[in-house]
C-alpha cells in the first residue's frame, strides 16, 4: 500500500514540476508577483512528494518486499540492515530517484534560504530547476520506474553485488549526488540570469554559497570513491581514469573554475561570461556523466547495467538542456554589460589563466573518455584510451596550475606587479628547494616523485604566505596576532586551506613512487619483510558473516621487533550471487599504510599474498579533507549570511502626548 | 570440534570459486629487471575480457595468459616495442591502453594543445575588443601647483 502511495506521489511531483516550470517564468516575464510567488511553495511541496516516494522505496527494501522488481534484483532478506537502506541507491532506478530527490532538495533549499533574493531571479531559478526535475521524473516514470511490480513475488531476492556491500556505499553516492546535482542550482542561476538578461554582483553573491556546497560535496564524494576503490579492489590502486571516474572529475574541474569566477564576479563584476559559461558547463558535464554511466555506451567496472532505451531518453534530455542553454548563452551573451577592466597581470588575469587551464584539463579528459566511442562510430576502429594517455596529458597541464596558485592568491585586483609577488613568494620557493634537496637525499627514488614533492611543498607554503603576512605583518606579539586572526574574513582562511589541501594531495601522490610491493606465497608462521616492517603471517581461519563466509589470514606487523599492528586480510564468498570478494588488511602507520590482500588458499593453509608498503599514502585523502575544510570555512563566512537590505517594518510614530 | 572446523574449511576451499589473482607468485620472473619490464608492459596492456582493467590488475584467466605470454617473450629477448607490435598484430590496437600515434589519433593527442591554443586565442581576441585603460590626462602646471599647495608641500 505504501509503495503505491509512493508511486502516486512521484506522479504528483511530476505534475507539480510541470506547473512550476511554466507559471513562475510567465510571472517574471509579465511582472506578475502572484504568479512568481507560486515557485517557492511548489518547490517545497515537490521536495516533500519526492522524499515520500523515496522513503516508500526504502521501506520496501527494508521490509524485503519482493513483489517489487527493484527489491528482487538488488536485495536479500539476510542482507544487513545498513545495506538494505543504502542499497536503495546501489542500482539504476533507486539512484535515479536519489538524483531527483537531491534535485528537489536543492530547489526547496533555495526556496527557503533566499527570502531576500530578487523575486524574479528566484522565480526563474526555481522554474529552471523544475524543468530539469520534470524531465528526470518523466524519465523515471517512463523507463526506470523503481516501483515496477512482479506478478508473482519470488521467495528470495538476488542480493546486492558483494563489491557494494561496504560502508563506502553509505557515504560515496550521497556525497557525489549532492555534488553533481548541486551543480544544477548554478545552472539554474545561469539560465535565469540569461533569461532575465541581467547578471551582476548580486547574482554572484547568491550563486557562490550553492557552488561551494556542491564543490565541497563533490570533492568529498570523489575522495571517498577513490578510497573505497583503494581498499576494496585488492591491489591498492585508487584512480584508474575509468570513464565513470572521469565523469565525476570533469564537473569537479568545471566547478573549481566556477568557484573562482564567482569570487571575482562578486568583488569586481568581471568575468561574467566565464561565470555563466562555466555554470552551464559544470552541470552539462554532470548530465553527460549520467548518460555515460547509465546508457551502456562505455565499458566500466562502475557502470550500471542498462538498456538502450534509457540511453536514448537521457541523450534527448542532454540535447535539450545542454543545447538549449548554450544556444541561450550564444543569443544573450552579447546583452550582458561588460564588467570591470583589468590588466593581464592581476588577480583577475591569473584567474582567467586558471580558468583556461582547468577548462583545457576538462576538455582533455572529455576527449580522452569519448574518443574511442567516436572513432568507432566514424571509422569502425577500436582503440583504448587508458591511464597512460591521461597521465601524459593531464599532469603536464596541472603543473602550471600548481605554480600559478600562490601567485594568484598574492596578486592584487585590477593591476599587479609580478616581480613584487615573486619576491614575497621567495620564502616558499626557497623552502621548496630545500625540501626537494632533503627528500632527494633521504628517499632518492624516481625523479618525478622528488620534483612533485618539491612542488607540493611550494603549494602548501605558498598558500599560507598571504595569510602569514596579514597575520604576522604587524609584529609577533600574541595579542596583536590573535586580534588580526579574528579580524580576517573567514574566506581568507578558507582559500589558504583549500589551496594547501591540494598541495597535500600532491605530496601523497608524489610519495607513491617510494612504495614497495611484494607478491609471494605465505604459509602460516612465515615472515616477510617490506619497507621498514616485518610481517608474520600467523594463521588462516574460516569465519561466517551474515550473508557471506570468509577465510581470514591474521598477520602481525612489527617494526624492529616491536608489534606495530595486526591486520586481517580476508577473502569472502557470497553464496546468493556466487561471487568472491577480497577484503584487504590495511594498517595505517603514521601517514603511510601497510596493505595486504590474500587469495587462493591452498589446503595446507598457504595463500598467495600481495603486500604493499605505501608511505604517505593517507595524505592523498587527507588533502581532500583539508580542501573540503577550506571550503566549509569559506561557506561559514559572515558575508554569506548578510543579506541584501530589506525594507524595515514601519516604526510606529510616537503619538503626541499633551504636556502634563 | 576440530574435525568440524577441518571439514568446514575443506568445504569452503572447494566451494569458493578460486578466481585467478592478478600476478601470482608463480608468474614472477627470477630476473628482477625483466620482471620490472614485464610489470611495466602489463600495466599498459588491456584485459580484453574485462571492463576497463589492465592485465596487471585483472583476475581473469585471459589476463593471466597474456601476462605469461609477455614474460615468455621477454625471456626470449624481445624488446618492449616488439612485444607490443606482436600483441597488436594479434588483437588490434584495442589492447594498447596508451593509444598509438597515428593519423586516426592525432586529434586525440593534439586535443590538449588545440584546446589551449583556441582558448588562449579567444581570450586574446576578446581583450582586443575591450576598451583599453584610457591614459589619464597628465596634470597641468597650474593644477600641480594647486595640488601641492593643498597637500601642504610635504609631498605626502
PDB file of C-alpha atoms in Angstrom, chain A residues 233-235 240-243 274 299-301 338 341-344 352 356-357 359-360 363-364 367-368 371 375 381-389 392-393 397 414 517 519-521 540-542 549-551 573 578 580 582 597 599-603 608 610, chain B residues 5 8-9 12-13 15-26 28 39 43-44 46 50-53 56-59 92-109 111-113 115-116 118-120 123 127 130-133:
ATOM      1  CA  UNK A 233      39.740  -3.833  -5.239  1.00  0.00           C
ATOM      2  CA  UNK A 234      42.744  -5.510  -3.672  1.00  0.00           C
ATOM      3  CA  UNK A 235      45.730  -4.017  -5.426  1.00  0.00           C
ATOM      4  CA  UNK A 240      42.068   4.344 -12.923  1.00  0.00           C
ATOM      5  CA  UNK A 241      40.907   7.079 -15.312  1.00  0.00           C
ATOM      6  CA  UNK A 242      37.845   4.920 -15.703  1.00  0.00           C
ATOM      7  CA  UNK A 243      35.059   6.619 -17.740  1.00  0.00           C
ATOM      8  CA  UNK A 274      33.193  32.923 -17.950  1.00  0.00           C
ATOM      9  CA  UNK A 299      32.533  -0.289 -20.586  1.00  0.00           C
ATOM     10  CA  UNK A 300      33.448   0.311 -16.996  1.00  0.00           C
ATOM     11  CA  UNK A 301      33.545  -1.545 -13.713  1.00  0.00           C
ATOM     12  CA  UNK A 338      30.809  44.489 -19.626  1.00  0.00           C
ATOM     13  CA  UNK A 341      38.578  46.194 -16.648  1.00  0.00           C
ATOM     14  CA  UNK A 342      41.790  44.616 -15.539  1.00  0.00           C
ATOM     15  CA  UNK A 343      45.363  44.351 -16.681  1.00  0.00           C
ATOM     16  CA  UNK A 344      46.689  40.929 -17.709  1.00  0.00           C
ATOM     17  CA  UNK A 352      41.488  33.813 -16.410  1.00  0.00           C
ATOM     18  CA  UNK A 356      41.819  28.366 -19.264  1.00  0.00           C
ATOM     19  CA  UNK A 357      43.983  25.621 -17.778  1.00  0.00           C
ATOM     20  CA  UNK A 359      38.916  24.046 -18.977  1.00  0.00           C
ATOM     21  CA  UNK A 360      41.703  22.511 -21.033  1.00  0.00           C
ATOM     22  CA  UNK A 363      38.394  19.049 -22.343  1.00  0.00           C
ATOM     23  CA  UNK A 364      41.330  16.618 -22.354  1.00  0.00           C
ATOM     24  CA  UNK A 367      38.010  13.894 -25.358  1.00  0.00           C
ATOM     25  CA  UNK A 368      40.025  11.028 -23.908  1.00  0.00           C
ATOM     26  CA  UNK A 371      37.339   9.331 -28.305  1.00  0.00           C
ATOM     27  CA  UNK A 375      36.346   6.764 -33.501  1.00  0.00           C
ATOM     28  CA  UNK A 381      38.246   1.045 -35.471  1.00  0.00           C
ATOM     29  CA  UNK A 382      38.558   0.132 -31.821  1.00  0.00           C
ATOM     30  CA  UNK A 383      41.200   1.763 -29.673  1.00  0.00           C
ATOM     31  CA  UNK A 384      41.676   2.095 -25.956  1.00  0.00           C
ATOM     32  CA  UNK A 385      42.447   5.288 -24.107  1.00  0.00           C
ATOM     33  CA  UNK A 386      43.702   4.374 -20.679  1.00  0.00           C
ATOM     34  CA  UNK A 387      45.764   5.715 -17.791  1.00  0.00           C
ATOM     35  CA  UNK A 388      48.979   6.178 -19.811  1.00  0.00           C
ATOM     36  CA  UNK A 389      47.263   8.740 -22.062  1.00  0.00           C
ATOM     37  CA  UNK A 392      50.854  12.059 -20.100  1.00  0.00           C
ATOM     38  CA  UNK A 393      48.396  14.852 -20.897  1.00  0.00           C
ATOM     39  CA  UNK A 397      48.591  20.668 -17.723  1.00  0.00           C
ATOM     40  CA  UNK A 414      42.971  45.104 -11.308  1.00  0.00           C
ATOM     41  CA  UNK A 517      55.422  -4.252  -3.338  1.00  0.00           C
ATOM     42  CA  UNK A 519      53.992 -10.832  -4.248  1.00  0.00           C
ATOM     43  CA  UNK A 520      54.625 -14.129  -2.586  1.00  0.00           C
ATOM     44  CA  UNK A 521      53.160 -17.354  -1.242  1.00  0.00           C
ATOM     45  CA  UNK A 540      44.253 -18.705   8.341  1.00  0.00           C
ATOM     46  CA  UNK A 541      40.835 -19.186   9.939  1.00  0.00           C
ATOM     47  CA  UNK A 542      37.350 -19.604   8.466  1.00  0.00           C
ATOM     48  CA  UNK A 549      31.620 -16.925   4.529  1.00  0.00           C
ATOM     49  CA  UNK A 550      35.252 -15.904   4.662  1.00  0.00           C
ATOM     50  CA  UNK A 551      38.814 -17.073   5.222  1.00  0.00           C
ATOM     51  CA  UNK A 573      32.351 -15.786  -0.631  1.00  0.00           C
ATOM     52  CA  UNK A 578      28.131 -16.865  -6.043  1.00  0.00           C
ATOM     53  CA  UNK A 580      34.069 -13.719  -4.358  1.00  0.00           C
ATOM     54  CA  UNK A 582      38.636  -9.821  -1.142  1.00  0.00           C
ATOM     55  CA  UNK A 597      45.478  -8.865   0.281  1.00  0.00           C
ATOM     56  CA  UNK A 599      43.789 -15.173  -2.282  1.00  0.00           C
ATOM     57  CA  UNK A 600      43.933 -18.743  -3.472  1.00  0.00           C
ATOM     58  CA  UNK A 601      44.106 -20.524  -0.144  1.00  0.00           C
ATOM     59  CA  UNK A 602      45.592 -23.969  -0.641  1.00  0.00           C
ATOM     60  CA  UNK A 603      44.604 -26.976   1.540  1.00  0.00           C
ATOM     61  CA  UNK A 608      49.074 -16.040  -2.348  1.00  0.00           C
ATOM     62  CA  UNK A 610      50.220  -9.286  -2.183  1.00  0.00           C
TER      63      UNK A 610
ATOM     64  CA  UNK B   5      36.449 -26.991  11.642  1.00  0.00           C
ATOM     65  CA  UNK B   8      34.079 -26.835   7.016  1.00  0.00           C
ATOM     66  CA  UNK B   9      37.423 -25.364   5.935  1.00  0.00           C
ATOM     67  CA  UNK B  12      34.870 -23.664   1.920  1.00  0.00           C
ATOM     68  CA  UNK B  13      38.016 -24.134  -0.077  1.00  0.00           C
ATOM     69  CA  UNK B  15      33.176 -24.264  -2.907  1.00  0.00           C
ATOM     70  CA  UNK B  16      34.916 -20.905  -3.188  1.00  0.00           C
ATOM     71  CA  UNK B  17      35.498 -20.307  -6.892  1.00  0.00           C
ATOM     72  CA  UNK B  18      39.207 -19.809  -6.879  1.00  0.00           C
ATOM     73  CA  UNK B  19      39.496 -16.728  -9.038  1.00  0.00           C
ATOM     74  CA  UNK B  20      42.969 -16.398 -10.506  1.00  0.00           C
ATOM     75  CA  UNK B  21      44.647 -13.464  -8.763  1.00  0.00           C
ATOM     76  CA  UNK B  22      46.463 -10.707 -10.529  1.00  0.00           C
ATOM     77  CA  UNK B  23      50.174 -11.525 -10.864  1.00  0.00           C
ATOM     78  CA  UNK B  24      50.559 -14.687  -8.869  1.00  0.00           C
ATOM     79  CA  UNK B  25      53.849 -15.673  -7.237  1.00  0.00           C
ATOM     80  CA  UNK B  26      54.438 -18.412  -9.800  1.00  0.00           C
ATOM     81  CA  UNK B  28      57.240 -13.752 -11.234  1.00  0.00           C
ATOM     82  CA  UNK B  39      55.078  -5.294 -14.908  1.00  0.00           C
ATOM     83  CA  UNK B  43      50.151  -2.164 -16.921  1.00  0.00           C
ATOM     84  CA  UNK B  44      49.897  -0.747 -20.449  1.00  0.00           C
ATOM     85  CA  UNK B  46      44.292  -4.007 -21.698  1.00  0.00           C
ATOM     86  CA  UNK B  50      37.294  -7.239 -18.505  1.00  0.00           C
ATOM     87  CA  UNK B  51      35.600  -3.930 -18.096  1.00  0.00           C
ATOM     88  CA  UNK B  52      38.443  -1.474 -18.384  1.00  0.00           C
ATOM     89  CA  UNK B  53      41.302  -3.098 -16.473  1.00  0.00           C
ATOM     90  CA  UNK B  56      48.425  -6.404 -14.493  1.00  0.00           C
ATOM     91  CA  UNK B  57      45.374  -5.770 -12.334  1.00  0.00           C
ATOM     92  CA  UNK B  58      42.861  -8.239 -13.661  1.00  0.00           C
ATOM     93  CA  UNK B  59      41.877 -11.578 -12.169  1.00  0.00           C
ATOM     94  CA  UNK B  92      44.450  -4.946 -32.731  1.00  0.00           C
ATOM     95  CA  UNK B  93      45.060  -1.509 -31.278  1.00  0.00           C
ATOM     96  CA  UNK B  94      42.376  -2.156 -28.688  1.00  0.00           C
ATOM     97  CA  UNK B  95      44.853  -3.942 -26.454  1.00  0.00           C
ATOM     98  CA  UNK B  96      47.087  -0.894 -26.015  1.00  0.00           C
ATOM     99  CA  UNK B  97      45.986   1.335 -23.152  1.00  0.00           C
ATOM    100  CA  UNK B  98      48.204   4.081 -24.482  1.00  0.00           C
ATOM    101  CA  UNK B  99      46.699   4.895 -27.873  1.00  0.00           C
ATOM    102  CA  UNK B 100      49.219   4.670 -30.721  1.00  0.00           C
ATOM    103  CA  UNK B 101      50.346   7.803 -32.540  1.00  0.00           C
ATOM    104  CA  UNK B 102      48.789   7.569 -35.947  1.00  0.00           C
ATOM    105  CA  UNK B 103      46.592   9.521 -38.292  1.00  0.00           C
ATOM    106  CA  UNK B 104      43.375   8.434 -36.631  1.00  0.00           C
ATOM    107  CA  UNK B 105      44.546   9.512 -33.190  1.00  0.00           C
ATOM    108  CA  UNK B 106      46.227  12.814 -33.977  1.00  0.00           C
ATOM    109  CA  UNK B 107      43.106  14.632 -32.854  1.00  0.00           C
ATOM    110  CA  UNK B 108      43.209  12.797 -29.552  1.00  0.00           C
ATOM    111  CA  UNK B 109      46.842  13.541 -28.809  1.00  0.00           C
ATOM    112  CA  UNK B 111      43.487  17.915 -28.322  1.00  0.00           C
ATOM    113  CA  UNK B 112      45.122  19.459 -25.254  1.00  0.00           C
ATOM    114  CA  UNK B 113      47.297  21.778 -27.377  1.00  0.00           C
ATOM    115  CA  UNK B 115      42.070  23.487 -26.802  1.00  0.00           C
ATOM    116  CA  UNK B 116      44.733  25.509 -25.021  1.00  0.00           C
ATOM    117  CA  UNK B 118      41.987  28.028 -29.113  1.00  0.00           C
ATOM    118  CA  UNK B 119      41.096  29.151 -25.615  1.00  0.00           C
ATOM    119  CA  UNK B 120      44.049  31.490 -25.411  1.00  0.00           C
ATOM    120  CA  UNK B 123      40.677  35.334 -24.723  1.00  0.00           C
ATOM    121  CA  UNK B 127      40.599  41.514 -24.872  1.00  0.00           C
ATOM    122  CA  UNK B 130      37.560  45.615 -24.907  1.00  0.00           C
ATOM    123  CA  UNK B 131      38.144  49.327 -24.413  1.00  0.00           C
ATOM    124  CA  UNK B 132      41.643  49.882 -23.118  1.00  0.00           C
ATOM    125  CA  UNK B 133      42.584  51.758 -19.997  1.00  0.00           C
TER     126      UNK B 133
END
